[in-house]
Coordinates of C-alpha atoms in Angstrom, one line a residue:
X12 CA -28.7 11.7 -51.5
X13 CA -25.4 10.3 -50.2
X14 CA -24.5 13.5 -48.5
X15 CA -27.9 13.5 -46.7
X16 CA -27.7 10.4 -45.3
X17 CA -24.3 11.1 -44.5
X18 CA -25.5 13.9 -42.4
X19 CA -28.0 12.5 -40.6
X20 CA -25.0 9.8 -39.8
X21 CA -22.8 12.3 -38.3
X22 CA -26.0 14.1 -36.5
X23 CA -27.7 10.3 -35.6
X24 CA -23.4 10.2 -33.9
X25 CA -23.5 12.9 -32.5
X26 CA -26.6 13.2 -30.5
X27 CA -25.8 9.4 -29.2
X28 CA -22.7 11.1 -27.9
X29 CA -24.2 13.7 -26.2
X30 CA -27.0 11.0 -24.7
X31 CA -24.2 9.1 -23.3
X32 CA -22.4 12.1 -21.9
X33 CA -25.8 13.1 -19.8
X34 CA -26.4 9.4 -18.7
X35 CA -22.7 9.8 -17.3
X36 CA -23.2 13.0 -15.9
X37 CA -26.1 11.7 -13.9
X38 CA -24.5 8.7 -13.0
X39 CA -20.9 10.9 -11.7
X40 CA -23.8 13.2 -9.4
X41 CA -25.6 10.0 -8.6
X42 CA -22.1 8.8 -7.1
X43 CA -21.1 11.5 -6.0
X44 CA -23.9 12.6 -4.0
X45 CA -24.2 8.7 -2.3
X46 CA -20.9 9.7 -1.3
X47 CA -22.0 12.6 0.5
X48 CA -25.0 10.8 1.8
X49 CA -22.4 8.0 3.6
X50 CA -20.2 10.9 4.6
X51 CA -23.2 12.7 6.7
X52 CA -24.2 9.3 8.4
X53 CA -20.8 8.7 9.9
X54 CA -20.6 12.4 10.9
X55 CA -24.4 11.9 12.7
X56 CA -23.0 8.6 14.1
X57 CA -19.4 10.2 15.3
X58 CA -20.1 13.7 15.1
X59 CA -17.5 14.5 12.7
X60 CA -14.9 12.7 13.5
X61 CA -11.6 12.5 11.9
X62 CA -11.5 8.8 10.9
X63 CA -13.8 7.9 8.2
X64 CA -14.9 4.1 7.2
X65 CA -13.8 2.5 3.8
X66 CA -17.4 2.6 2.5
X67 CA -16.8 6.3 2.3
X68 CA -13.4 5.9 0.9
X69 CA -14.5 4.8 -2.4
X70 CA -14.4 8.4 -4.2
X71 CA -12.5 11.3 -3.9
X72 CA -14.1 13.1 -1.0
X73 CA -12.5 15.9 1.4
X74 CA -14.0 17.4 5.5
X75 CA -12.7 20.9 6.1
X76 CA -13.3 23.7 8.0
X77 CA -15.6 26.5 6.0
X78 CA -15.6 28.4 10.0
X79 CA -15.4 28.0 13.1
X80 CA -18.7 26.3 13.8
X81 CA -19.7 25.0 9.8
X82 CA -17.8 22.0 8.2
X83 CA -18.1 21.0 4.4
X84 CA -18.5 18.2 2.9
X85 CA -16.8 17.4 -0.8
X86 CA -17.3 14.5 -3.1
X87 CA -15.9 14.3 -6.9
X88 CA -16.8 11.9 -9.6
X89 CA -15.4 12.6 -13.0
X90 CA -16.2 16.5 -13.7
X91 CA -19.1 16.8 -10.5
X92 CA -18.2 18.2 -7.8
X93 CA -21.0 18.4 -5.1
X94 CA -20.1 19.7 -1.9
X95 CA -22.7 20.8 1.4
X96 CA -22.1 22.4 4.6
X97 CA -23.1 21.7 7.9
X98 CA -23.4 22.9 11.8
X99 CA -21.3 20.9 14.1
X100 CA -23.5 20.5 17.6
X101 CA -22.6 23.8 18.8
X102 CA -24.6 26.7 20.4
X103 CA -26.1 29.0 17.7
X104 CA -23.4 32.1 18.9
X105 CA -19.5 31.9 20.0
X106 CA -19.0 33.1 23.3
X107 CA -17.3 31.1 26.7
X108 CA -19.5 32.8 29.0
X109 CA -23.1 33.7 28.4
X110 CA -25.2 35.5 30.6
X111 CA -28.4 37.0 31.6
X112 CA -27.9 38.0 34.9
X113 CA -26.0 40.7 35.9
X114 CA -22.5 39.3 36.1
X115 CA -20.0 40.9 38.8
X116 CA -16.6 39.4 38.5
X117 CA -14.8 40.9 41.7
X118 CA -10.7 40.1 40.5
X119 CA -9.0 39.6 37.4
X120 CA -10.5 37.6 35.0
X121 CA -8.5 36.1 31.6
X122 CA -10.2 33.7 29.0
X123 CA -9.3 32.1 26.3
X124 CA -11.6 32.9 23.7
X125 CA -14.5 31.1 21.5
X126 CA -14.4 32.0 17.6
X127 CA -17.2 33.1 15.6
X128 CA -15.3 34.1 12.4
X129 CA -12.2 35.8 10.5
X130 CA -12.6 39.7 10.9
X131 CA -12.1 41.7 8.0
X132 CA -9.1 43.0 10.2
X133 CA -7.0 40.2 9.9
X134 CA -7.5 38.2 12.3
X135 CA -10.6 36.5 14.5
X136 CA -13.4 37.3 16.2
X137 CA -12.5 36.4 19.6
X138 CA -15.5 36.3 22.0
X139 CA -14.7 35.5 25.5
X140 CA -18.7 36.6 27.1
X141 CA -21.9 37.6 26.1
X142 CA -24.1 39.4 28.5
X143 CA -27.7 40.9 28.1
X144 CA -27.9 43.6 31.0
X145 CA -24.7 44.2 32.6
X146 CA -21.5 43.4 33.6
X147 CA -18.9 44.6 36.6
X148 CA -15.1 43.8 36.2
X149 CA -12.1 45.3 37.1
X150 CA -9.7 44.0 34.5
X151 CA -10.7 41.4 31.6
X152 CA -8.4 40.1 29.1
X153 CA -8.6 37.9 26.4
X154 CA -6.1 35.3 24.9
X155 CA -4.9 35.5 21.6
X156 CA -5.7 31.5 20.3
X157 CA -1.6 31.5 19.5
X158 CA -0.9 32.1 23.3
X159 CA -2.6 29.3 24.5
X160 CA -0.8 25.5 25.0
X161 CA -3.7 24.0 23.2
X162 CA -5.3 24.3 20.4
X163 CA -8.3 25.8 20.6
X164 CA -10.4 23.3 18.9
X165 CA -9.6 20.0 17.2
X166 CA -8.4 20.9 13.2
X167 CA -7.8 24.6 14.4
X168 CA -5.5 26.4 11.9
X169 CA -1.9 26.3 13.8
X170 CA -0.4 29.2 11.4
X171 CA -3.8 31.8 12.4
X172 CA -3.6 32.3 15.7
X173 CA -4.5 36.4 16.6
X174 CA -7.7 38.1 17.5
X175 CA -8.6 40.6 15.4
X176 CA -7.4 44.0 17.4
X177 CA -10.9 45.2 18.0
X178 CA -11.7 41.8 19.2
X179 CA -8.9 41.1 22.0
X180 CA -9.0 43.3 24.9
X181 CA -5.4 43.3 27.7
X182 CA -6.0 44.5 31.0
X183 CA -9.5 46.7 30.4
X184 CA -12.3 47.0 32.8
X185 CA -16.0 45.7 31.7
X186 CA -16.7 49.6 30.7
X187 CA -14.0 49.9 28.1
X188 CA -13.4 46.4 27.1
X189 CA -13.8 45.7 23.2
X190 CA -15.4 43.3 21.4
X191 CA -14.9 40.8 22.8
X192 CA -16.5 41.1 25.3
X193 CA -20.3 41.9 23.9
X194 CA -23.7 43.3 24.9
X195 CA -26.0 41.1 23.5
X196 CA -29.7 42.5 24.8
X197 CA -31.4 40.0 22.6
X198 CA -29.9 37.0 23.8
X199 CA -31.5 34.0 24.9
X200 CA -29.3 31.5 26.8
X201 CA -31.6 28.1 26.5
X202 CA -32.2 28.6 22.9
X203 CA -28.8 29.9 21.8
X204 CA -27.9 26.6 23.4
X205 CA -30.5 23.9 22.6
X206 CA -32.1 24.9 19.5
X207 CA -35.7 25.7 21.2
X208 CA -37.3 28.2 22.9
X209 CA -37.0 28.8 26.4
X210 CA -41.0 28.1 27.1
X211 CA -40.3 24.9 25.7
X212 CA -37.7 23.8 28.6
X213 CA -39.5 20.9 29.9
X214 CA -39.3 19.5 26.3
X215 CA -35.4 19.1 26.9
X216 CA -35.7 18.2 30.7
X217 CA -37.4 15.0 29.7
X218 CA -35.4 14.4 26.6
X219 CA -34.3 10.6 27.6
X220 CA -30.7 11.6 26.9
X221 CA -30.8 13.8 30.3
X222 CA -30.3 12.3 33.6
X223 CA -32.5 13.9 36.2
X224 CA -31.5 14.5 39.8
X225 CA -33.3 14.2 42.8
X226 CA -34.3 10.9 41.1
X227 CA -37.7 10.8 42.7
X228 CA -38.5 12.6 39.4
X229 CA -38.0 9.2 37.7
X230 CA -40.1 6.4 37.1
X231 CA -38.3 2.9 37.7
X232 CA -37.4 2.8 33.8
X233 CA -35.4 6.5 33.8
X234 CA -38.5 7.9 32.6
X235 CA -39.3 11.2 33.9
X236 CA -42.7 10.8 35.6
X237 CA -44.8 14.3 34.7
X238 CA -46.0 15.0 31.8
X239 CA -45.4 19.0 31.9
X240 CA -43.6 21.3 34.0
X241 CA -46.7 22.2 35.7
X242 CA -46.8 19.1 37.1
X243 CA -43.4 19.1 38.4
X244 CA -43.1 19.5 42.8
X245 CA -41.6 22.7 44.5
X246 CA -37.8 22.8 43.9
X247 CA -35.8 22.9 47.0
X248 CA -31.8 23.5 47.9
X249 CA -30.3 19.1 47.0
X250 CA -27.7 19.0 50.1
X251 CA -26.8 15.6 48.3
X252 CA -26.5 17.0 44.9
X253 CA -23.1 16.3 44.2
X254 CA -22.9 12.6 45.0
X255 CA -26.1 12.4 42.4
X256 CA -24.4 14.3 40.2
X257 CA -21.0 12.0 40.4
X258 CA -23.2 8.8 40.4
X259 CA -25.3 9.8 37.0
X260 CA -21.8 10.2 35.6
X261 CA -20.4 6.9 36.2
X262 CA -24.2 5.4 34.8
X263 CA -23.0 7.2 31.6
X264 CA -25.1 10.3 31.6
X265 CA -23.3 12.9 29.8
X266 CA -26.2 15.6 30.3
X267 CA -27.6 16.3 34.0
X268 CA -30.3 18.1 34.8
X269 CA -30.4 19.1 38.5
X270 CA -34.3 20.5 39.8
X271 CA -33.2 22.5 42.7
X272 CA -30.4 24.5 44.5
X273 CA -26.9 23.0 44.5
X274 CA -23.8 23.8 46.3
X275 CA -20.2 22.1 45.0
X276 CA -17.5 21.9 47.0
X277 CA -13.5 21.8 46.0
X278 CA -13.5 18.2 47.1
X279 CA -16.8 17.5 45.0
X280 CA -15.7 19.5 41.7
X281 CA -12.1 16.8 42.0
X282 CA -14.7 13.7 42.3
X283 CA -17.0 14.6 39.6
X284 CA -13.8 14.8 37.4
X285 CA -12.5 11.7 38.3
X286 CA -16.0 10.3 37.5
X287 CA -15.8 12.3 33.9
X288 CA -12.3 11.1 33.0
X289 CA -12.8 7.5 33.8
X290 CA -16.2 6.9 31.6
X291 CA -15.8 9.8 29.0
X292 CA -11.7 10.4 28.6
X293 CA -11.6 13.6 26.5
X294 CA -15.1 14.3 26.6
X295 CA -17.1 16.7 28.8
X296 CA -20.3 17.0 30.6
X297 CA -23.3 19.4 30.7
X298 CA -24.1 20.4 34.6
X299 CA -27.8 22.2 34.3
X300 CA -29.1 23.2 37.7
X301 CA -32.6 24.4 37.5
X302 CA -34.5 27.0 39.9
X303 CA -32.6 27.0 42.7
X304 CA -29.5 28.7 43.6
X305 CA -25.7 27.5 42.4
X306 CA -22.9 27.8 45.1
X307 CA -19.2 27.0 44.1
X308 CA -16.1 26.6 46.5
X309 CA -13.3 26.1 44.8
X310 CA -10.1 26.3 42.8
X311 CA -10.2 23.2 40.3
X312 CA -12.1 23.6 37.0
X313 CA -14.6 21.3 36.2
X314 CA -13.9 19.3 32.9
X315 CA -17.7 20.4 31.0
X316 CA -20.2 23.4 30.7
X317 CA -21.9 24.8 34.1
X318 CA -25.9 26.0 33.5
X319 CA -27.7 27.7 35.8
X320 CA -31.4 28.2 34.9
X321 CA -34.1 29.9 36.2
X322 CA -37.5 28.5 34.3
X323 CA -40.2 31.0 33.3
X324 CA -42.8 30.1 35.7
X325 CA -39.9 31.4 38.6
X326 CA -38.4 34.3 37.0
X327 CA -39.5 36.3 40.6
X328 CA -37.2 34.0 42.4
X329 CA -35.6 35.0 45.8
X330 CA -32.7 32.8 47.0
X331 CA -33.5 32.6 50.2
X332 CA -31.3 29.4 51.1
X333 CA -27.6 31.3 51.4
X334 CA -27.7 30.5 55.0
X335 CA -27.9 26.9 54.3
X336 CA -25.0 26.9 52.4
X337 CA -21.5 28.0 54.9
X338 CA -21.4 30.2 51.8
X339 CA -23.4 33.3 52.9
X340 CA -20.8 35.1 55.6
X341 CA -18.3 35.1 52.3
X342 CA -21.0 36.1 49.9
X343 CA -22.0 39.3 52.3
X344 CA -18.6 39.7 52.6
X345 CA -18.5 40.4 48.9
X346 CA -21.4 41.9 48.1
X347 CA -19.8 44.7 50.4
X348 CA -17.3 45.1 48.4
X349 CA -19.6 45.5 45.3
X350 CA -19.8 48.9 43.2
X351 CA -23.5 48.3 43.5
X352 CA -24.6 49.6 46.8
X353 CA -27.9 47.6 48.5
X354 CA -27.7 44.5 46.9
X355 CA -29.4 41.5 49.3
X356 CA -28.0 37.8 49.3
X357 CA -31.9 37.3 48.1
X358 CA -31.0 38.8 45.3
X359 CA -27.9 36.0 44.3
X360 CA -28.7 33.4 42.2
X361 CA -25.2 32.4 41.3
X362 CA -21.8 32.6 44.3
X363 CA -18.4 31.2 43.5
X364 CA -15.4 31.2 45.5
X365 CA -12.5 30.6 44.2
X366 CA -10.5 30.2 40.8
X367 CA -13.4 27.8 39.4
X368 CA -14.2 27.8 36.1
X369 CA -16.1 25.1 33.9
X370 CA -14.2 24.3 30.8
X371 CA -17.4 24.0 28.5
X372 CA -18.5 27.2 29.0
X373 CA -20.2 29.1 31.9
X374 CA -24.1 30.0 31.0
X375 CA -25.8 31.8 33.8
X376 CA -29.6 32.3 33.0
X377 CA -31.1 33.9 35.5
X378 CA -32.5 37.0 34.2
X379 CA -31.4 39.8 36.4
X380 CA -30.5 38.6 38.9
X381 CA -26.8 38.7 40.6
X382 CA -23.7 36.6 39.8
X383 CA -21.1 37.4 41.9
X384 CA -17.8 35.3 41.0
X385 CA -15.2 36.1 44.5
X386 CA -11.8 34.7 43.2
X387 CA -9.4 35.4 40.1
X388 CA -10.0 33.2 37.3
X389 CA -7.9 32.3 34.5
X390 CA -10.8 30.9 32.0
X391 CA -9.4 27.6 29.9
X392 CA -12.2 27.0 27.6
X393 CA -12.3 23.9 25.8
X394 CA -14.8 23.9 23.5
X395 CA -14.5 20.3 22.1
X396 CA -16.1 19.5 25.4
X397 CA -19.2 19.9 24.6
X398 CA -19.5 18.4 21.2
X399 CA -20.2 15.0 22.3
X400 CA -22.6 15.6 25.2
X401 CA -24.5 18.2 22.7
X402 CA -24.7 16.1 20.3
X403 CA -27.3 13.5 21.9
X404 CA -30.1 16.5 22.0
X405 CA -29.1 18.7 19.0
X406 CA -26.9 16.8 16.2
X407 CA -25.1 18.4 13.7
X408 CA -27.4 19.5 10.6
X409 CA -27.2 20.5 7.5
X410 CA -27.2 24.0 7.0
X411 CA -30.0 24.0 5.2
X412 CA -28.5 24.7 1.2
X413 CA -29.6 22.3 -1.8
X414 CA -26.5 20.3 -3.5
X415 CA -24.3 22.5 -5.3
X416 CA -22.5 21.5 -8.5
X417 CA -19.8 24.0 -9.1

């Protein structure tokens, strides 16, 4: 009798002791994923930031890199590790320049490169453009990250710094360039960018976050006044764009949406800087000029992304405003020069002259139609740039995995 109710002492003990070890286990994930709940508020309020407040410094947590465009978030209580990754406000594919019409660089063009992952050759995936159709260029290289005087991204590996060799192309023309340079016959610009499909444009053109220029699009509160883009009036050449532009900046608008041609000059690419510098410091800005064509004049590069895009409803286009611009004599000029015979200034959505280049990324979306760029550029692309400004209409996100517990 004693040895039976000794028994069921030791068994009553034991099962007690395995009671309490659950309720602690639960309570160690219960901690540890509040943890990683406060972590993924401060990263939607500062967008991962490196600074993180005390409330989230009350268990052992870790940020770090799992790629080039995913960090993860760790928190430890105890024995529970629970950890969960997430897209930083980046477009969906790495690339500095992205394009759907036919690109013709006419000099030498270098980039430093965007990253989309380790190659199983040792060393990155250096992408430097994207393009759907085609793309003319004498000479192209690529940067290896190591070679640049930056880093290429804030927390980017100093001690991994090469592009994988079939990734990193010296002195090649468009037709025998490598991979880094990639045809991409699937891509879609406006998507790859912000997160929707292209049909859905006027969805992000009204987006609060975006200043609009000409503002007779606005209502008196900032609200845009249409209610679809059928609604919207016939988009004409803005002679006054960049002033709008410049002013929009120092209001605080970090995304600008411009309906209508737009010609920069050098002078206007140095004031819209000043204007960036002065109300965003290290951040960037998104230029989006929409149905109309973009001419550029000059040799400073503009501290954000550059978007030209042609809507749906005018993908038949004709830019029929070159003469308008003092840029047409050049662009003829140019177009003679061009290894495609019989191509009109109608025809050109997108002209540059000059050594201009947009920091943030170059993303020219009009689908087949000509880009001509007329100078040799040596493409700095910063990509941290754009995480701020992209943020406001596409935030980082989970990546979509349920907490893991190793």
């Amino acid at each position: 009798m004693l040895i039976v109710v000794g028994r069921a002492t030791l068994l009553s003990r034991y099962q007690l002791a395995e009671v309490q070890h659950e309720i602690e286990r639960r309570q160690s994930f219960w901690l540890a994923e509040g943890e990683l709940e406060c972590l993924w508020t401060q990263v939607r309020s500062v967008q991962a930031g490196e600074s993180l407040p005390s409330a989230c410094q009350q268990i052992a947590h870790q940020v770090r890199w799992a790629s080039p465009r995913d960090r993860q978030l760790t928190a430890t209580v105890g024995t529970t590790t629970l950890h969960k990754r997430y897209r930083l406000p980046l477009p969906d594919s790495a690339g500095v320049v992205k394009t759907s019409s036919r690109l013709m660089l006419m000099k030498h063009a270098a980039f430093a490169p965007d990253l989309a992952r380790l190659s199983t050759e040792n060393g990155w995936e250096c992408i430097a453009l994207r393009y759907k159709y085609d793309v003319y260029a004498p000479s192209l290289t690529t940067y290896h990250p190591d070679q640049l005087p930056y880093r290429l991204y804030q927390g980017f590996p100093s001690d991994s710094g090469r592009c994988a060799e079939s990734y990193h192309s010296v002195d090649l023309s468009a037709k025998s360039a490598r991979s880094d340079y990639q045809y991409s016959p699937t891509l879609s610009p406006f998507r790859d960018l912000f997160g929707v499909a292209v049909q859905d444009w006027f969805q992000v053109m009204s987006n609060p976050q975006v200043g609009r220029i000409p503002a007779s699009l606005n209502e008196a509160s900032g609200q845009i006044r249409y209610q679809n883009a059928l609604e919207l009036p016939h988009s004409q050449l803005n002679p006054e764009c960049a002033s709008q532009i410049e002013d929009l900046i120092w209001q605080g608008k970090m995304i600008i949406w411009v309906y209508g041609g737009c010609v920069l000059s050098d002078l206007d690419i140095q004031r819209i800087n000043v204007a960036i510098q002065a109300q965003f410091s290290q951040q960037g800005i998104i230029v989006l000029i929409q149905d109309g064509l973009v001419g550029i004049e000059s040799h400073h590069p503009l501290q954000g992304m550059l978007y030209q895009f042609i809507s749906p409803q005018h993908a038949n286009m004709v830019f029929q405003g070159w003469a308008d611009t003092g840029l047409q004599a050049a662009l003829i000029k140019s177009l003679a020069q061009a290894p495609q015979y019989n191509i009109s200034p109608e025809q050109v959505s997108y002209f540059q002259l000059g050594s201009f280049y947009p920091a943030g990324g170059l993303v020219l979306d009009a689908d087949k139609r000509f880009a001509v760029v007329q100078g040799r550029i040596d493409f700095h692309y910063r990509r941290d740039l754009m995480s701020k400004p992209l943020s406001l209409i596409r935030p980082a996100e989970w990546r979509g995995e349920s907490w893991h517990e190793p």
